Each structure stands twice: as C-alpha cells, then as structure tokens.
Amino acid sequence: MAEKNTKSFILRVDTETMNAIEAWAADEFRSTNGQLQWIITEALRKAKRLPKKKNQTQNKEDNK
C-alpha cells in the first residue's frame, strides 16, 4: 500500500462557519476533517494549484 504523508495543523474557525462545515460533512457522510480536506482539495483543483501526483509525473517521464 502506498504511504500517504499528512501534516497536522491548528485551524481557528468561527462558530457559525464550523457549524456549517459540520452540517455539510454530515450531509455528505464525511467526518468534519474529511470535509475540510475535500473543500481544500476542490479549491486547489479549481484554482489549478493542486500539485501533480508523483505517479503521473513519473509516468510522463517514462514515456519520453
């Protein structure tokens, strides 16, 4: 199984925003942490700032 690196950090969010995130997570059957990860990933993807995966980069280099 591929090893996945994660980095922990503290995030301060106002109560109303956190309540909205928790409700959204429950609607999507995700944990609050999972919902935050999804929100961040989607924002990065839409901004075209999501880092390329190592396997995709390596496969492109191997095909040269």
Short mmCIF file of C-alpha atoms in Angstrom, two decimals:
data_model
loop_
_atom_site.label_atom_id
_atom_site.label_comp_id
_atom_site.label_asym_id
_atom_site.label_seq_id
_atom_site.Cartn_x
_atom_site.Cartn_y
_atom_site.Cartn_z
CA MET A 1 0.00 0.00 0.00
CA ALA A 2 1.31 3.47 -0.85
CA GLU A 3 2.39 5.55 2.09
CA LYS A 4 0.41 8.78 2.44
CA ASN A 5 2.09 11.70 4.15
CA THR A 6 -0.09 14.05 6.15
CA LYS A 7 0.70 17.19 8.06
CA SER A 8 -1.29 18.33 11.07
CA PHE A 9 -2.02 21.96 11.85
CA ILE A 10 -4.31 24.02 14.04
CA LEU A 11 -7.14 25.91 12.34
CA ARG A 12 -9.22 28.55 14.08
CA VAL A 13 -12.72 28.89 12.63
CA ASP A 14 -15.61 30.94 13.93
CA THR A 15 -18.51 29.01 15.43
CA GLU A 16 -21.04 29.72 12.67
CA THR A 17 -18.62 28.59 9.95
CA MET A 18 -17.70 25.45 11.88
CA ASN A 19 -21.38 24.61 12.41
CA ALA A 20 -21.97 24.96 8.66
CA ILE A 21 -18.96 22.73 7.88
CA GLU A 22 -20.11 20.09 10.37
CA ALA A 23 -23.64 20.09 8.91
CA TRP A 24 -22.26 19.84 5.37
CA ALA A 25 -19.99 16.97 6.42
CA ALA A 26 -22.96 15.13 7.96
CA ASP A 27 -24.98 15.64 4.76
CA GLU A 28 -22.11 14.14 2.72
CA PHE A 29 -21.49 11.28 5.21
CA ARG A 30 -17.95 12.56 5.88
CA SER A 31 -16.08 13.44 9.03
CA THR A 32 -15.51 17.13 9.66
CA ASN A 33 -11.81 16.60 8.95
CA GLY A 34 -12.62 14.76 5.73
CA GLN A 35 -14.95 17.56 4.67
CA LEU A 36 -12.27 20.18 5.29
CA GLN A 37 -9.76 18.15 3.27
CA TRP A 38 -12.28 17.85 0.43
CA ILE A 39 -13.04 21.61 0.49
CA ILE A 40 -9.34 22.47 0.37
CA THR A 41 -8.61 19.95 -2.40
CA GLU A 42 -11.52 21.23 -4.51
CA ALA A 43 -10.41 24.86 -4.06
CA LEU A 44 -6.86 23.95 -5.12
CA ARG A 45 -8.14 21.97 -8.11
CA LYS A 46 -10.39 24.79 -9.30
CA ALA A 47 -7.52 27.29 -8.95
CA LYS A 48 -5.26 24.86 -10.87
CA ARG A 49 -2.86 24.83 -7.94
CA LEU A 50 -3.23 21.19 -6.99
CA PRO A 51 0.23 19.56 -7.04
CA LYS A 52 0.64 16.83 -9.64
CA LYS A 53 0.80 13.31 -8.26
CA LYS A 54 4.22 11.66 -8.32
CA ASN A 55 2.97 8.67 -10.33
CA GLN A 56 1.56 10.88 -13.09
CA THR A 57 4.78 12.87 -13.34
CA GLN A 58 6.92 9.72 -13.32
CA ASN A 59 4.75 8.03 -15.98
CA LYS A 60 5.09 11.04 -18.28
CA GLU A 61 8.88 10.96 -17.86
CA ASP A 62 8.98 7.20 -18.52
CA ASN A 63 7.04 7.66 -21.78
CA LYS A 64 9.61 10.09 -23.21
#
